[in-house]
Amino acid sequence: MKFFSLTKTAMIAASIVALSFLSLNAGEKFTPLIVIHGGTSKLDLSQDEFMLRAEPMKKALKAGQAVLEKGGTAMDAVTAAIIILEDDPNLNAGKGAVFTSDGFNELDASIMDGATKKAGGVAMSRHIKNPILGARLVMEKTWHTLIAGEGADKLAKANGLEMVEQEYYFTQKRYDQLKKAKEKQQLMLMKDDDKSNKLAALKDKAEPYLGTVGAIALDKNGNLAAATSTGGMTNKMTGRIGDSPIIGSGTYADNDSVAVSCTGTGDIYMRVNAAHEVSAHYKYAGGDVQKAAENAIKQVDALGGSGGIISIDKNGKIGFAWTKHKLGMYHGEAKVGSEPIVHWPVGK
Ligand code: ASP
């Protein structure tokens, strides 16, 4: 009897070892997942305000998750999620984008494939319905990485992307925000030598309801991808380009480290190279994705900026960080096989 039970235990132990070996061989060390952000929030957020962005975010997570569930690529998952967020008027990307100081909507977006490190971006587009598709076009059909203004619109039109007039992006809420920002002179240009004033304007008066969108994903083959899309910042100078279309500032993906998307005061993120900074910290300082995101946010904060970062590492671990004393960050996640979650943006 004793012999039998020992043999049985040994057999069970052997099969557990065999199973884990198999799963390791099959590359099942992680569950494919998508993580998104919907920009920043004020600190005293109400439940109703939360729901306005949380609902489209849940839809976007489901769309990305569906791609991953069918064995699709991280690139396709982030693209599917961003399109939903761009089409929703409650987020600052595509329809519902914020206005420049001259009353235009100028859209920035970028995308990066961690497997090939290919990337593409569009900036200051005034007519592409889904700027993320413009960014992907730049990546896939040109040998450039960033195309701005009329050139971006021209390229998109020539390649059959859906084009819209400026009126398409209009929402009364964003227009009212522009009027209010102008009254308060938020983000108006300071004298170049008056650096402290310039920072104070960004730090203390920056409009907290930004709503830029970002998505990062890890697919079943271990490929990472990242994408970001925005209308920028209310009352930005016409022609201003932020971090979102800049690879390494607002977006980054590298299969050897992490995928990253940022939101916040882009003019500061660009000086920190925030997205690449997460990857560098991960690679060279111990491989902790949460610490890597926090380190980049600390640098943004130190220069007077505010905002947040989402990141996934090559093993599917998630890093969320934001300037918690200044604002919140809308963020959500969906693992294959689990219900998508949009987290309350404030605190934690
Ligand atoms: N980073 C964006 C920009 O500066 C704005 C945002 O994320 O809300 O254009």
PDB file of C-alpha atoms and ligand atoms in Angstrom, residues 37 39-40 92 108 207-213 228-233 236 240-245 250 262-270 306-308, ligand 1:
ATOM      1  CA  HIS A  37      -4.956  54.863 -20.891  1.00  0.00           C
ATOM      2  CA  GLY A  39      -5.472  60.528 -20.389  1.00  0.00           C
ATOM      3  CA  THR A  40      -5.427  62.340 -17.093  1.00  0.00           C
ATOM      4  CA  ASN A  92      -9.125  63.923 -26.677  1.00  0.00           C
ATOM      5  CA  ASP A 108      -0.871  63.769 -33.383  1.00  0.00           C
ATOM      6  CA  GLU A 207      -6.171  71.781 -18.037  1.00  0.00           C
ATOM      7  CA  PRO A 208      -6.548  68.432 -16.266  1.00  0.00           C
ATOM      8  CA  TYR A 209      -9.264  66.895 -18.499  1.00  0.00           C
ATOM      9  CA  LEU A 210      -6.915  66.025 -21.294  1.00  0.00           C
ATOM     10  CA  GLY A 211      -8.115  62.617 -22.483  1.00  0.00           C
ATOM     11  CA  THR A 212      -5.252  61.614 -24.762  1.00  0.00           C
ATOM     12  CA  VAL A 213      -5.416  57.886 -25.501  1.00  0.00           C
ATOM     13  CA  THR A 228      -0.754  56.874 -28.725  1.00  0.00           C
ATOM     14  CA  SER A 229      -3.205  59.396 -30.201  1.00  0.00           C
ATOM     15  CA  THR A 230      -4.158  62.933 -29.143  1.00  0.00           C
ATOM     16  CA  GLY A 231      -5.513  66.333 -30.047  1.00  0.00           C
ATOM     17  CA  GLY A 232      -2.715  67.758 -27.872  1.00  0.00           C
ATOM     18  CA  MET A 233      -3.315  70.432 -25.253  1.00  0.00           C
ATOM     19  CA  LYS A 236      -1.613  75.012 -27.755  1.00  0.00           C
ATOM     20  CA  ARG A 240       2.750  72.876 -31.933  1.00  0.00           C
ATOM     21  CA  ILE A 241       3.688  69.186 -31.905  1.00  0.00           C
ATOM     22  CA  GLY A 242       3.699  67.285 -28.602  1.00  0.00           C
ATOM     23  CA  ASP A 243       5.232  64.052 -27.383  1.00  0.00           C
ATOM     24  CA  SER A 244       2.492  61.724 -28.644  1.00  0.00           C
ATOM     25  CA  PRO A 245       3.725  61.365 -32.258  1.00  0.00           C
ATOM     26  CA  GLY A 250       5.158  59.492 -26.056  1.00  0.00           C
ATOM     27  CA  CYS A 262       2.461  58.358 -22.166  1.00  0.00           C
ATOM     28  CA  THR A 263       0.003  61.135 -21.410  1.00  0.00           C
ATOM     29  CA  GLY A 264       0.582  64.543 -19.898  1.00  0.00           C
ATOM     30  CA  THR A 265       2.430  67.795 -20.533  1.00  0.00           C
ATOM     31  CA  GLY A 266       4.107  66.674 -23.731  1.00  0.00           C
ATOM     32  CA  ASP A 267       6.549  69.549 -23.924  1.00  0.00           C
ATOM     33  CA  ILE A 268       8.182  68.158 -20.788  1.00  0.00           C
ATOM     34  CA  TYR A 269       7.908  64.479 -21.829  1.00  0.00           C
ATOM     35  CA  MET A 270       9.861  65.368 -24.959  1.00  0.00           C
ATOM     36  CA  SER A 306       2.438  66.246 -14.966  1.00  0.00           C
ATOM     37  CA  GLY A 307       0.780  63.151 -16.397  1.00  0.00           C
ATOM     38  CA  GLY A 308       1.078  59.398 -16.496  1.00  0.00           C
TER      39      GLY A 308
HETATM   40  N1  ASP B   1       0.814  64.503 -24.241  1.00  0.00           N
HETATM   41  C1  ASP B   1      -0.188  65.232 -24.976  1.00  0.00           C
HETATM   42  C2  ASP B   1       0.462  66.438 -25.600  1.00  0.00           C
HETATM   43  O1  ASP B   1       1.236  67.087 -24.937  1.00  0.00           O
HETATM   44  C3  ASP B   1      -1.339  65.678 -24.159  1.00  0.00           C
HETATM   45  C4  ASP B   1      -1.918  64.641 -23.219  1.00  0.00           C
HETATM   46  O2  ASP B   1      -1.378  63.586 -23.043  1.00  0.00           O
HETATM   47  O3  ASP B   1      -2.947  64.889 -22.638  1.00  0.00           O
HETATM   48  O4  ASP B   1       0.142  66.757 -26.715  1.00  0.00           O
END
